[in-house]
Amino acid sequence: MLCGSPIHCSLPAFVISTLVFQVPQGHSAPLTVTGPPGPITVAKGEDVVLPCSFSPGQNAQDTEVTWFREQFLPFVHRYKWGQDQYGEQMVQYQGRTELGKDGLAKGSADLRLFRVQLSDTGNYTCFVQRGSDYDDALVELQVTASGSAPLIALERYEHGGIRVACRSAGWYPRPRVLWHDPHGRHLPSLSENATQDKNGLFAAESSIILTRGGNQELSCSVQHLPHTPGQGSALYVSDPFFQCAHSWRIALGVVLVIVAALLIITVCLFKIKEEQAQELERQEAALRERDEEIAWRRHAVPIEEVNVVLDPDTAHCQLVLSDNGKRVKQAYKRQDIRDTPERFYPWRCVLGREGFTSGRHYWEVWVEDAGGWAVGVSREDVRRKDNIEFKPEEGIWAVGKQAVGLKAFTSPSPTEFPEIKAPRRIRVSLDYERQRVAFFSVDEGIPFFVFPWALFGGKKVHPWFWLGPGTHLEIWP
C-alpha cells in the first residue's frame, strides 16, 4: 500500500485501526469535506449551527460523522450505523448537540449546538468517513457576550482638569473602550484596564482627562469586536465643575512636598539597615545561582553530545526531511512513498537513525510551533502502526506542547506545566544505565521534567519526534 493513498495521514490512529485499506468499488471520486471560510460567531446562551459539507453525498446509513475538538475521544458528537452514539461524548456537551441527519444524503453534516457557553469557544473538527475513505475539515467557533451599558463617573481633579472613568462589565471576548467627541472623532485615553472574573467574563475600564473649553462633551462606547454594535453613554460637564481644578493642584503640590520631606527623613533613618539587607540578599542570590549552575551542569550536560540524524525510512509520509536529516516539517500533501513496516503510520512520527544501548547522551531540538509537537526517546520496538499512545508503557518517554500547553506524557494521564512557557529550544538528556530521561528549557536555562525510571529492558532506544500541523523541528548539533 502507498502512503499517498486517499486516506488522510492526519487522522488519529484509533480511527485508522478500524479502516480496511481498500477503497470500495463504486466510489468514483474521493470523499471531500469542507468547512466555512471563516469563523462562526454566536452570542453566549444562544444556539448555533456549525456548518460542514461533504461530497459526494450518499445514503446516511453508509456515512459516519464525528465532531471533536483537540482529541478524537471523547468526542463532541458522533453518528454511526444510522444513529447517534453517546457512549464517549464529552460531559460538557451532553444534551446540547444535534446532528442534521436529514442532510446527510445531500452532503451536509451540520452540527447544532444548544445554549452556547464561553468554554465552547475554539476549533472543532468535522470528520466524515465512508468505508475506508474519509476526510475532515476545521470549523472555528467564536462565542461573544455583550456586557452592561457603560457607566461614566467623575473621579477627581487631575492635571488642571477632571479625570473621568468609563466602566462596563459582562463582556467576552475582551472588549475595547473608546472615547469620542461630539463629532464622532476618537479621543486618546489616559489609561485602560480589563479584568476577567471566574466565569470568564471581562470588565473593562478607561479614563480620560476632561478640560474646560476642550472636550467638555464626550461619549464612551464599549464593543468586543471591531465593526460590531456595542454599548454607549454620553456626558457633558459644565464650567462650574472646573473652578476647583487649579486650587486642587496647589493643595496637591503642598501635600507632595510634605510627603517628599517625610520620605527623605525615613530614608536617612533606615539607610544603614537597608544596605545591610541588600548585601545579605546579594549573598543569598549568589549562593542560589551557584547551586542552580551546579545542578544544571550535573544533570543537563551528559558525557557525550550526539549528532542526531533523522531516519527517512521511519518518517511518516506527510513529514519532509532535509537532505542532511537535521530538519523536518509537516507537508500539507502526502508524499507518494511506500508504507513499510518500519514507517510510522498514521501518526506523524520519525526516529533518529542511531540508537543507544549504553552511555549518557544529549541533543537539542529547535521548535517552530504552529500545531503542536513532542520530543523524547522511544524503544526500538515501539509500535509504528495503528493506535499509538504517548506514554512509557508504549515505550515512549517524551514531553510536548498541545492545545492546553506544555506537558509531559506520563501515565496514566499527562503531567501539565501551566506555569512554564513552552520553550523554543529543548535539550533531551538520556542516561541509559540510570534509566533516566530528562528535559531542559535551553531558553530559560532550567530543567523542567525527568522520567526517573525509564524501563528500557536492555533494548536499543532512539531519539523520537512527533509533529503537529505546520510545525518545523531542527536538531542541534
GROMACS .gro file of C-alpha atoms in nm:
model
  477
    1MET     CA    1   0.000   0.000   0.000
    2LEU     CA    2   0.123   0.351  -0.083
    3CYS     CA    3   0.123   0.610   0.196
    4GLY     CA    4  -0.009   0.859  -0.060
    5SER     CA    5  -0.342   0.676  -0.090
    6PRO     CA    6  -0.670   0.875  -0.045
    7ILE     CA    7  -0.663   0.813   0.334
    8HIS     CA    8  -0.563   1.128   0.529
    9CYS     CA    9  -0.238   1.087   0.719
   10SER     CA   10  -0.354   1.338   0.980
   11LEU     CA   11  -0.634   1.111   1.110
   12PRO     CA   12  -0.597   0.992   1.474
   13ALA     CA   13  -0.464   0.640   1.499
   14PHE     CA   14  -0.754   0.485   1.682
   15VAL     CA   15  -0.978   0.565   1.383
   16ILE     CA   16  -0.730   0.434   1.127
   17SER     CA   17  -0.717   0.099   1.309
   18THR     CA   18  -1.082   0.042   1.217
   19LEU     CA   19  -1.037   0.101   0.844
   20VAL     CA   20  -0.999  -0.157   0.572
   21PHE     CA   21  -0.729  -0.042   0.333
   22GLN     CA   22  -0.929  -0.097   0.016
   23VAL     CA   23  -1.150   0.163  -0.147
   24PRO     CA   24  -1.494   0.010  -0.209
   25GLN     CA   25  -1.598  -0.037  -0.568
   26GLY     CA   26  -1.835   0.231  -0.692
   27HIS     CA   27  -1.658   0.535  -0.534
   28SER     CA   28  -1.577   0.725  -0.850
   29ALA     CA   29  -1.439   1.026  -0.657
   30PRO     CA   30  -1.259   1.058  -0.322
   31LEU     CA   31  -1.452   1.190  -0.023
   32THR     CA   32  -1.401   1.566   0.029
   33VAL     CA   33  -1.506   1.754   0.344
   34THR     CA   34  -1.520   2.136   0.361
   35GLY     CA   35  -1.596   2.384   0.638
   36PRO     CA   36  -1.688   2.753   0.637
   37PRO     CA   37  -1.434   3.005   0.500
   38GLY     CA   38  -1.416   3.194   0.830
   39PRO     CA   39  -1.505   3.167   1.199
   40ILE     CA   40  -1.865   3.125   1.320
   41THR     CA   41  -1.967   3.390   1.575
   42VAL     CA   42  -2.254   3.347   1.824
   43ALA     CA   43  -2.371   3.519   2.142
   44LYS     CA   44  -2.345   3.334   2.475
   45GLY     CA   45  -2.662   3.140   2.559
   46GLU     CA   46  -2.787   3.117   2.200
   47ASP     CA   47  -2.796   2.815   1.967
   48VAL     CA   48  -2.555   2.787   1.674
   49VAL     CA   49  -2.505   2.563   1.370
   50LEU     CA   50  -2.151   2.454   1.285
   51PRO     CA   51  -2.158   2.402   0.905
   52CYS     CA   52  -1.983   2.107   0.741
   53SER     CA   53  -2.040   1.974   0.390
   54PHE     CA   54  -1.901   1.675   0.205
   55SER     CA   55  -1.918   1.529  -0.142
   56PRO     CA   56  -2.026   1.308  -0.294
   57GLY     CA   57  -2.341   1.263  -0.082
   58GLN     CA   58  -2.477   0.915  -0.014
   59ASN     CA   59  -2.717   0.712   0.199
   60ALA     CA   60  -2.697   0.818   0.565
   61GLN     CA   61  -2.665   0.453   0.673
   62ASP     CA   62  -2.325   0.433   0.498
   63THR     CA   63  -2.190   0.758   0.644
   64GLU     CA   64  -2.012   0.806   0.978
   65VAL     CA   65  -1.975   1.160   1.116
   66THR     CA   66  -1.769   1.255   1.422
   67TRP     CA   67  -1.729   1.608   1.558
   68PHE     CA   68  -1.440   1.651   1.802
   69ARG     CA   69  -1.208   1.914   1.943
   70GLU     CA   70  -0.839   1.870   2.041
   71GLN     CA   71  -0.860   1.489   2.053
   72PHE     CA   72  -1.083   1.230   1.887
   73LEU     CA   73  -1.201   1.073   2.214
   74PRO     CA   74  -1.406   1.178   2.396
   75PHE     CA   75  -1.598   1.342   2.109
   76VAL     CA   76  -1.845   1.629   2.081
   77HIS     CA   77  -2.096   1.427   1.875
   78ARG     CA   78  -2.088   1.102   1.675
   79TYR     CA   79  -2.328   0.949   1.420
   80LYS     CA   80  -2.256   0.588   1.320
   81TRP     CA   81  -2.452   0.285   1.193
   82GLY     CA   82  -2.751   0.506   1.120
   83GLN     CA   83  -2.791   0.651   1.469
   84ASP     CA   84  -2.633   0.889   1.722
   85GLN     CA   85  -2.369   0.744   1.957
   86TYR     CA   86  -2.335   0.895   2.307
   87GLY     CA   87  -2.115   0.644   2.488
   88GLU     CA   88  -1.796   0.855   2.485
   89GLN     CA   89  -1.941   1.203   2.444
   90MET     CA   90  -1.769   1.489   2.632
   91VAL     CA   91  -1.959   1.569   2.953
   92GLN     CA   92  -1.996   1.940   2.878
   93TYR     CA   93  -2.179   1.865   2.550
   94GLN     CA   94  -2.423   1.604   2.677
   95GLY     CA   95  -2.780   1.705   2.588
   96ARG     CA   96  -2.658   2.006   2.386
   97THR     CA   97  -2.582   1.864   2.038
   98GLU     CA   98  -2.789   1.757   1.740
   99LEU     CA   99  -2.667   1.638   1.400
  100GLY     CA  100  -2.875   1.734   1.096
  101LYS     CA  101  -2.924   1.377   0.976
  102ASP     CA  102  -3.177   1.477   0.707
  103GLY     CA  103  -2.897   1.646   0.516
  104LEU     CA  104  -2.652   1.353   0.515
  105ALA     CA  105  -2.781   1.217   0.184
  106LYS     CA  106  -2.726   1.563   0.032
  107GLY     CA  107  -2.373   1.600   0.169
  108SER     CA  108  -2.446   1.805   0.484
  109ALA     CA  109  -2.306   1.712   0.828
  110ASP     CA  110  -2.404   2.032   1.011
  111LEU     CA  111  -2.395   2.018   1.393
  112ARG     CA  112  -2.637   2.225   1.603
  113LEU     CA  113  -2.502   2.329   1.944
  114PHE     CA  114  -2.760   2.444   2.202
  115ARG     CA  115  -2.716   2.705   2.477
  116VAL     CA  116  -2.363   2.803   2.379
  117GLN     CA  117  -2.116   2.864   2.664
  118LEU     CA  118  -1.793   3.064   2.673
  119SER     CA  119  -1.598   2.738   2.711
  120ASP     CA  120  -1.732   2.631   2.370
  121THR     CA  121  -1.501   2.884   2.202
  122GLY     CA  122  -1.233   2.715   1.990
  123ASN     CA  123  -1.170   2.486   1.693
  124TYR     CA  124  -1.392   2.189   1.602
  125THR     CA  125  -1.306   1.914   1.355
  126CYS     CA  126  -1.577   1.764   1.131
  127PHE     CA  127  -1.465   1.412   1.037
  128VAL     CA  128  -1.665   1.217   0.777
  129GLN     CA  129  -1.594   0.852   0.695
  130ARG     CA  130  -1.746   0.619   0.438
  131GLY     CA  131  -1.594   0.272   0.426
  132SER     CA  132  -1.215   0.322   0.409
  133ASP     CA  133  -1.246   0.671   0.260
  134TYR     CA  134  -1.257   0.976   0.489
  135ASP     CA  135  -1.170   1.343   0.517
  136ASP     CA  136  -1.201   1.621   0.776
  137ALA     CA  137  -1.238   2.000   0.798
  138LEU     CA  138  -1.179   2.261   1.070
  139VAL     CA  139  -1.454   2.492   1.199
  140GLU     CA  140  -1.372   2.782   1.435
  141LEU     CA  141  -1.639   2.897   1.683
  142GLN     CA  142  -1.620   3.240   1.850
  143VAL     CA  143  -1.856   3.294   2.144
  144THR     CA  144  -1.935   3.651   2.248
  145ALA     CA  145  -2.112   3.815   2.542
  146SER     CA  146  -2.237   4.174   2.539
  147GLY     CA  147  -2.199   4.348   2.873
  148SER     CA  148  -2.375   4.629   3.055
  149ALA     CA  149  -2.417   4.982   2.932
  150PRO     CA  150  -2.104   5.179   3.025
  151LEU     CA  151  -2.113   5.385   3.344
  152ILE     CA  152  -1.934   5.721   3.324
  153ALA     CA  153  -1.809   5.864   3.656
  154LEU     CA  154  -1.632   6.189   3.756
  155GLU     CA  155  -1.342   6.071   3.972
  156ARG     CA  156  -1.117   6.362   4.075
  157TYR     CA  157  -0.934   6.675   3.967
  158GLU     CA  158  -0.610   6.598   3.787
  159HIS     CA  159  -0.363   6.795   3.570
  160GLY     CA  160  -0.584   7.104   3.563
  161GLY     CA  161  -0.889   6.905   3.454
  162ILE     CA  162  -1.129   6.637   3.570
  163ARG     CA  163  -1.046   6.268   3.548
  164VAL     CA  164  -1.345   6.080   3.401
  165ALA     CA  165  -1.376   5.700   3.406
  166CYS     CA  166  -1.590   5.472   3.188
  167ARG     CA  167  -1.669   5.124   3.322
  168SER     CA  168  -1.862   4.823   3.188
  169ALA     CA  169  -1.878   4.452   3.280
  170GLY     CA  170  -2.002   4.119   3.143
  171TRP     CA  171  -1.817   4.108   2.807
  172TYR     CA  172  -1.650   3.833   2.607
  173PRO     CA  173  -1.406   3.836   2.439
  174ARG     CA  174  -1.206   4.123   2.589
  175PRO     CA  175  -1.379   4.446   2.482
  176ARG     CA  176  -1.245   4.781   2.365
  177VAL     CA  177  -1.338   5.106   2.542
  178LEU     CA  178  -1.346   5.405   2.306
  179TRP     CA  179  -1.388   5.778   2.376
  180HIS     CA  180  -1.540   6.016   2.116
  181ASP     CA  181  -1.602   6.389   2.090
  182PRO     CA  182  -1.943   6.526   1.977
  183HIS     CA  183  -1.832   6.493   1.612
  184GLY     CA  184  -1.751   6.124   1.646
  185ARG     CA  185  -1.373   6.173   1.645
  186HIS     CA  186  -1.169   5.931   1.854
  187LEU     CA  187  -1.010   6.071   2.173
  188PRO     CA  188  -0.696   5.911   2.325
  189SER     CA  189  -0.746   5.761   2.669
  190LEU     CA  190  -0.527   5.822   2.972
  191SER     CA  191  -0.538   5.458   3.091
  192GLU     CA  192  -0.711   5.132   3.003
  193ASN     CA  193  -0.761   4.818   3.206
  194ALA     CA  194  -0.955   4.490   3.177
  195THR     CA  195  -1.004   4.207   3.425
  196GLN     CA  196  -1.163   3.863   3.388
  197ASP     CA  197  -1.388   3.706   3.652
  198LYS     CA  198  -1.427   3.338   3.748
  199ASN     CA  199  -1.696   3.294   3.480
  200GLY     CA  200  -1.458   3.414   3.207
  201LEU     CA  201  -1.635   3.749   3.152
  202PHE     CA  202  -1.438   4.071   3.117
  203ALA     CA  203  -1.485   4.402   3.299
  204ALA     CA  204  -1.323   4.699   3.121
  205GLU     CA  205  -1.234   5.047   3.239
  206SER     CA  206  -1.084   5.351   3.066
  207SER     CA  207  -1.000   5.701   3.191
  208ILE     CA  208  -0.963   6.040   3.023
  209ILE     CA  209  -0.882   6.396   3.139
  210LEU     CA  210  -1.163   6.644   3.066
  211THR     CA  211  -1.058   7.012   3.039
  212ARG     CA  212  -1.257   7.337   3.025
  213GLY     CA  213  -1.313   7.466   2.674
  214GLY     CA  214  -1.182   7.140   2.532
  215ASN     CA  215  -1.377   6.818   2.533
  216GLN     CA  216  -1.640   6.911   2.790
  217GLU     CA  217  -1.887   6.695   2.598
  218LEU     CA  218  -1.787   6.337   2.519
  219SER     CA  219  -1.920   5.984   2.486
  220CYS     CA  220  -1.788   5.639   2.578
  221SER     CA  221  -1.864   5.319   2.388
  222VAL     CA  222  -1.772   4.954   2.457
  223GLN     CA  223  -1.758   4.679   2.196
  224HIS     CA  224  -1.593   4.334   2.190
  225LEU     CA  225  -1.522   4.303   1.817
  226PRO     CA  226  -1.434   4.568   1.556
  227HIS     CA  227  -1.725   4.693   1.344
  228THR     CA  228  -1.986   4.532   1.572
  229PRO     CA  229  -2.262   4.703   1.776
  230GLY     CA  230  -2.165   4.792   2.130
  231GLN     CA  231  -2.298   4.985   2.432
  232GLY     CA  232  -2.256   5.360   2.471
  233SER     CA  233  -2.309   5.651   2.715
  234ALA     CA  234  -2.257   6.028   2.687
  235LEU     CA  235  -2.156   6.303   2.935
  236TYR     CA  236  -2.142   6.685   2.947
  237VAL     CA  237  -1.956   6.872   3.225
  238SER     CA  238  -2.043   7.241   3.275
  239ASP     CA  239  -1.793   7.519   3.360
  240PRO     CA  240  -1.854   7.537   3.739
  241PHE     CA  241  -1.702   7.193   3.783
  242PHE     CA  242  -1.365   7.326   3.662
  243GLN     CA  243  -1.334   7.613   3.913
  244CYS     CA  244  -1.165   7.396   4.174
  245ALA     CA  245  -0.923   7.226   3.937
  246HIS     CA  246  -0.626   7.463   3.985
  247SER     CA  247  -0.674   7.510   4.361
  248TRP     CA  248  -0.674   7.136   4.390
  249ARG     CA  249  -0.338   7.126   4.211
  250ILE     CA  250  -0.192   7.375   4.462
  251ALA     CA  251  -0.316   7.168   4.753
  252LEU     CA  252  -0.176   6.858   4.591
  253GLY     CA  253   0.162   7.028   4.547
  254VAL     CA  254   0.178   7.116   4.918
  255VAL     CA  255   0.089   6.762   5.014
  256LEU     CA  256   0.355   6.624   4.780
  257VAL     CA  257   0.624   6.849   4.934
  258ILE     CA  258   0.534   6.727   5.282
  259VAL     CA  259   0.533   6.365   5.172
  260ALA     CA  260   0.871   6.410   4.999
  261ALA     CA  261   1.021   6.555   5.317
  262LEU     CA  262   0.893   6.265   5.523
  263LEU     CA  263   1.034   6.021   5.273
  264ILE     CA  264   1.380   6.181   5.289
  265ILE     CA  265   1.381   6.161   5.669
  266THR     CA  266   1.270   5.796   5.656
  267VAL     CA  267   1.542   5.709   5.403
  268CYS     CA  268   1.811   5.870   5.622
  269LEU     CA  269   1.697   5.683   5.934
  270PHE     CA  270   1.688   5.340   5.769
  271LYS     CA  271   1.971   5.375   5.516
  272ILE     CA  272   2.219   5.159   5.705
  273LYS     CA  273   1.961   4.889   5.776
  274GLU     CA  274   1.858   4.875   5.410
  275GLU     CA  275   2.219   4.848   5.290
  276GLN     CA  276   2.277   4.553   5.522
  277ALA     CA  277   1.960   4.382   5.399
  278GLN     CA  278   2.060   4.438   5.035
  279GLU     CA  279   2.405   4.292   5.094
  280LEU     CA  280   2.256   3.983   5.259
  281GLU     CA  281   2.012   3.944   4.969
  282ARG     CA  282   2.300   3.966   4.715
  283GLN     CA  283   2.490   3.694   4.900
  284GLU     CA  284   2.185   3.466   4.908
  285ALA     CA  285   2.122   3.527   4.536
  286ALA     CA  286   2.483   3.439   4.455
  287LEU     CA  287   2.450   3.113   4.651
  288ARG     CA  288   2.126   3.025   4.473
  289GLU     CA  289   2.281   3.100   4.135
  290ARG     CA  290   2.581   2.880   4.219
  291ASP     CA  291   2.358   2.593   4.334
  292GLU     CA  292   2.142   2.621   4.020
  293GLU     CA  293   2.450   2.620   3.798
  294ILE     CA  294   2.588   2.310   3.974
  295ALA     CA  295   2.252   2.132   3.940
  296TRP     CA  296   2.225   2.231   3.572
  297ARG     CA  297   2.573   2.106   3.488
  298ARG     CA  298   2.530   1.784   3.687
  299HIS     CA  299   2.201   1.687   3.519
  300ALA     CA  300   2.193   1.871   3.189
  301VAL     CA  301   2.540   1.808   3.047
  302PRO     CA  302   2.591   1.436   2.982
  303ILE     CA  303   2.922   1.294   2.873
  304GLU     CA  304   2.853   1.274   2.501
  305GLU     CA  305   2.684   1.526   2.272
  306VAL     CA  306   2.543   1.312   1.989
  307ASN     CA  307   2.489   1.406   1.628
  308VAL     CA  308   2.126   1.302   1.572
  309VAL     CA  309   2.029   1.239   1.210
  310LEU     CA  310   1.666   1.156   1.124
  311ASP     CA  311   1.589   0.820   0.966
  312PRO     CA  312   1.381   0.868   0.647
  313ASP     CA  313   1.274   0.501   0.649
  314THR     CA  314   1.073   0.565   0.970
  315ALA     CA  315   0.925   0.904   0.873
  316HIS     CA  316   0.550   0.935   0.823
  317CYS     CA  317   0.459   1.007   0.461
  318GLN     CA  318   0.347   1.361   0.550
  319LEU     CA  319   0.686   1.451   0.701
  320VAL     CA  320   0.952   1.611   0.478
  321LEU     CA  321   1.317   1.573   0.588
  322SER     CA  322   1.606   1.793   0.482
  323ASP     CA  323   1.891   1.640   0.281
  324ASN     CA  324   2.119   1.632   0.586
  325GLY     CA  325   1.849   1.477   0.806
  326LYS     CA  326   1.864   1.761   1.060
  327ARG     CA  327   1.532   1.934   0.985
  328VAL     CA  328   1.177   1.806   0.945
  329LYS     CA  329   0.843   1.970   0.873
  330GLN     CA  330   0.490   1.855   0.804
  331ALA     CA  331   0.378   1.889   0.443
  332TYR     CA  332   0.016   1.963   0.354
  333LYS     CA  333   0.019   1.690   0.088
  334ARG     CA  334   0.112   1.327   0.134
  335GLN     CA  335   0.426   1.200  -0.035
  336ASP     CA  336   0.385   0.905  -0.266
  337ILE     CA  337   0.616   0.667  -0.078
  338ARG     CA  338   0.573   0.303   0.020
  339ASP     CA  339   0.437   0.221   0.363
  340THR     CA  340   0.696  -0.023   0.501
  341PRO     CA  341   0.681  -0.196   0.843
  342GLU     CA  342   0.942   0.049   0.978
  343ARG     CA  343   0.745   0.360   0.879
  344PHE     CA  344   0.511   0.533   1.128
  345TYR     CA  345   0.151   0.545   1.008
  346PRO     CA  346  -0.085   0.713   1.072
  347TRP     CA  347   0.091   0.915   1.348
  348ARG     CA  348   0.331   1.181   1.212
  349CYS     CA  349   0.641   1.044   1.389
  350VAL     CA  350   1.006   0.989   1.294
  351LEU     CA  351   1.306   0.833   1.474
  352GLY     CA  352   1.672   0.921   1.488
  353ARG     CA  353   1.884   0.689   1.274
  354GLU     CA  354   2.128   0.587   1.551
  355GLY     CA  355   2.010   0.418   1.871
  356PHE     CA  356   2.172   0.372   2.212
  357THR     CA  357   2.215   0.074   2.445
  358SER     CA  358   2.454   0.240   2.694
  359GLY     CA  359   2.612   0.569   2.799
  360ARG     CA  360   2.496   0.924   2.861
  361HIS     CA  361   2.394   1.141   2.567
  362TYR     CA  362   2.215   1.462   2.485
  363TRP     CA  363   2.087   1.657   2.184
  364GLU     CA  364   1.888   1.976   2.137
  365VAL     CA  365   1.576   2.046   1.930
  366TRP     CA  366   1.470   2.386   1.799
  367VAL     CA  367   1.091   2.418   1.754
  368GLU     CA  368   0.892   2.644   1.524
  369ASP     CA  369   0.547   2.564   1.656
  370ALA     CA  370   0.218   2.602   1.473
  371GLY     CA  371   0.015   2.295   1.562
  372GLY     CA  372   0.185   2.109   1.848
  373TRP     CA  373   0.496   1.889   1.889
  374ALA     CA  374   0.654   1.621   2.106
  375VAL     CA  375   1.020   1.516   2.154
  376GLY     CA  376   1.191   1.246   2.356
  377VAL     CA  377   1.309   0.886   2.316
  378SER     CA  378   1.142   0.556   2.232
  379ARG     CA  379   1.240   0.190   2.239
  380GLU     CA  380   1.334   0.038   1.905
  381ASP     CA  381   1.032  -0.196   1.928
  382VAL     CA  382   0.780   0.089   1.965
  383ARG     CA  383   0.465   0.031   1.764
  384ARG     CA  384   0.472   0.201   1.425
  385LYS     CA  385   0.112   0.130   1.315
  386ASP     CA  386  -0.244   0.170   1.434
  387ASN     CA  387  -0.316   0.324   1.772
  388ILE     CA  388  -0.007   0.469   1.947
  389GLU     CA  389  -0.036   0.628   2.291
  390PHE     CA  390   0.241   0.861   2.403
  391LYS     CA  391   0.332   0.709   2.741
  392PRO     CA  392   0.606   0.494   2.899
  393GLU     CA  393   0.402   0.171   2.876
  394GLU     CA  394   0.420   0.207   2.496
  395GLY     CA  395   0.797   0.260   2.510
  396ILE     CA  396   0.781   0.640   2.467
  397TRP     CA  397   0.927   0.894   2.712
  398ALA     CA  398   0.851   1.242   2.583
  399VAL     CA  399   0.733   1.596   2.650
  400GLY     CA  400   0.548   1.826   2.414
  401LYS     CA  401   0.303   2.107   2.352
  402GLN     CA  402  -0.060   2.059   2.258
  403ALA     CA  403  -0.371   2.276   2.285
  404VAL     CA  404  -0.357   2.311   2.665
  405GLY     CA  405   0.015   2.395   2.676
  406LEU     CA  406   0.337   2.223   2.780
  407LYS     CA  407   0.305   1.871   2.923
  408ALA     CA  408   0.496   1.550   2.994
  409PHE     CA  409   0.338   1.233   2.856
  410THR     CA  410   0.325   1.041   3.182
  411SER     CA  411   0.091   0.758   3.283
  412PRO     CA  412  -0.199   0.722   3.348
  413SER     CA  413  -0.250   1.087   3.239
  414PRO     CA  414  -0.016   1.363   3.115
  415THR     CA  415   0.153   1.600   3.361
  416GLU     CA  416   0.083   1.963   3.268
  417PHE     CA  417   0.304   2.268   3.336
  418PRO     CA  418   0.073   2.573   3.315
  419GLU     CA  419   0.332   2.795   3.485
  420ILE     CA  420   0.612   2.716   3.235
  421LYS     CA  421   0.625   2.880   2.893
  422ALA     CA  422   0.670   2.624   2.615
  423PRO     CA  423   1.040   2.652   2.511
  424ARG     CA  424   1.159   2.716   2.156
  425ARG     CA  425   1.474   2.510   2.221
  426ILE     CA  426   1.466   2.187   2.422
  427ARG     CA  427   1.754   1.972   2.542
  428VAL     CA  428   1.688   1.597   2.570
  429SER     CA  429   1.924   1.411   2.807
  430LEU     CA  430   1.949   1.029   2.814
  431ASP     CA  431   2.130   0.828   3.083
  432TYR     CA  432   2.085   0.466   2.972
  433GLU     CA  433   2.245   0.292   3.275
  434ARG     CA  434   2.049   0.503   3.528
  435GLN     CA  435   1.733   0.468   3.314
  436ARG     CA  436   1.671   0.841   3.320
  437VAL     CA  437   1.534   1.074   3.052
  438ALA     CA  438   1.546   1.447   3.136
  439PHE     CA  439   1.425   1.759   2.956
  440PHE     CA  440   1.559   2.114   2.984
  441SER     CA  441   1.444   2.451   2.855
  442VAL     CA  442   1.750   2.599   2.689
  443ASP     CA  443   1.557   2.930   2.661
  444GLU     CA  444   1.523   2.960   3.039
  445GLY     CA  445   1.829   2.751   3.134
  446ILE     CA  446   1.625   2.527   3.366
  447PRO     CA  447   1.530   2.157   3.381
  448PHE     CA  448   1.152   2.110   3.383
  449PHE     CA  449   1.087   1.734   3.385
  450VAL     CA  450   1.264   1.398   3.446
  451PHE     CA  451   1.145   1.040   3.385
  452PRO     CA  452   1.346   0.882   3.673
  453TRP     CA  453   1.283   0.512   3.598
  454ALA     CA  454   1.260   0.456   3.224
  455LEU     CA  455   1.231   0.079   3.171
  456PHE     CA  456   1.436   0.024   2.856
  457GLY     CA  457   1.454  -0.355   2.917
  458GLY     CA  458   1.802  -0.376   2.763
  459LYS     CA  459   1.661  -0.270   2.424
  460LYS     CA  460   1.800   0.000   2.197
  461VAL     CA  461   1.638   0.344   2.228
  462HIS     CA  462   1.623   0.612   1.959
  463PRO     CA  463   1.552   0.985   1.952
  464TRP     CA  464   1.178   1.023   1.883
  465PHE     CA  465   0.978   1.313   1.736
  466TRP     CA  466   0.610   1.393   1.663
  467LEU     CA  467   0.491   1.696   1.462
  468GLY     CA  468   0.153   1.868   1.457
  469PRO     CA  469   0.018   2.063   1.159
  470GLY     CA  470   0.252   2.337   1.035
  471THR     CA  471   0.531   2.259   1.285
  472HIS     CA  472   0.906   2.265   1.196
  473LEU     CA  473   1.178   2.093   1.401
  474GLU     CA  474   1.554   2.133   1.371
  475ILE     CA  475   1.807   1.919   1.561
  476TRP     CA  476   2.130   2.053   1.712
  477PRO     CA  477   2.414   1.993   1.661
   0.00000   0.00000   0.00000
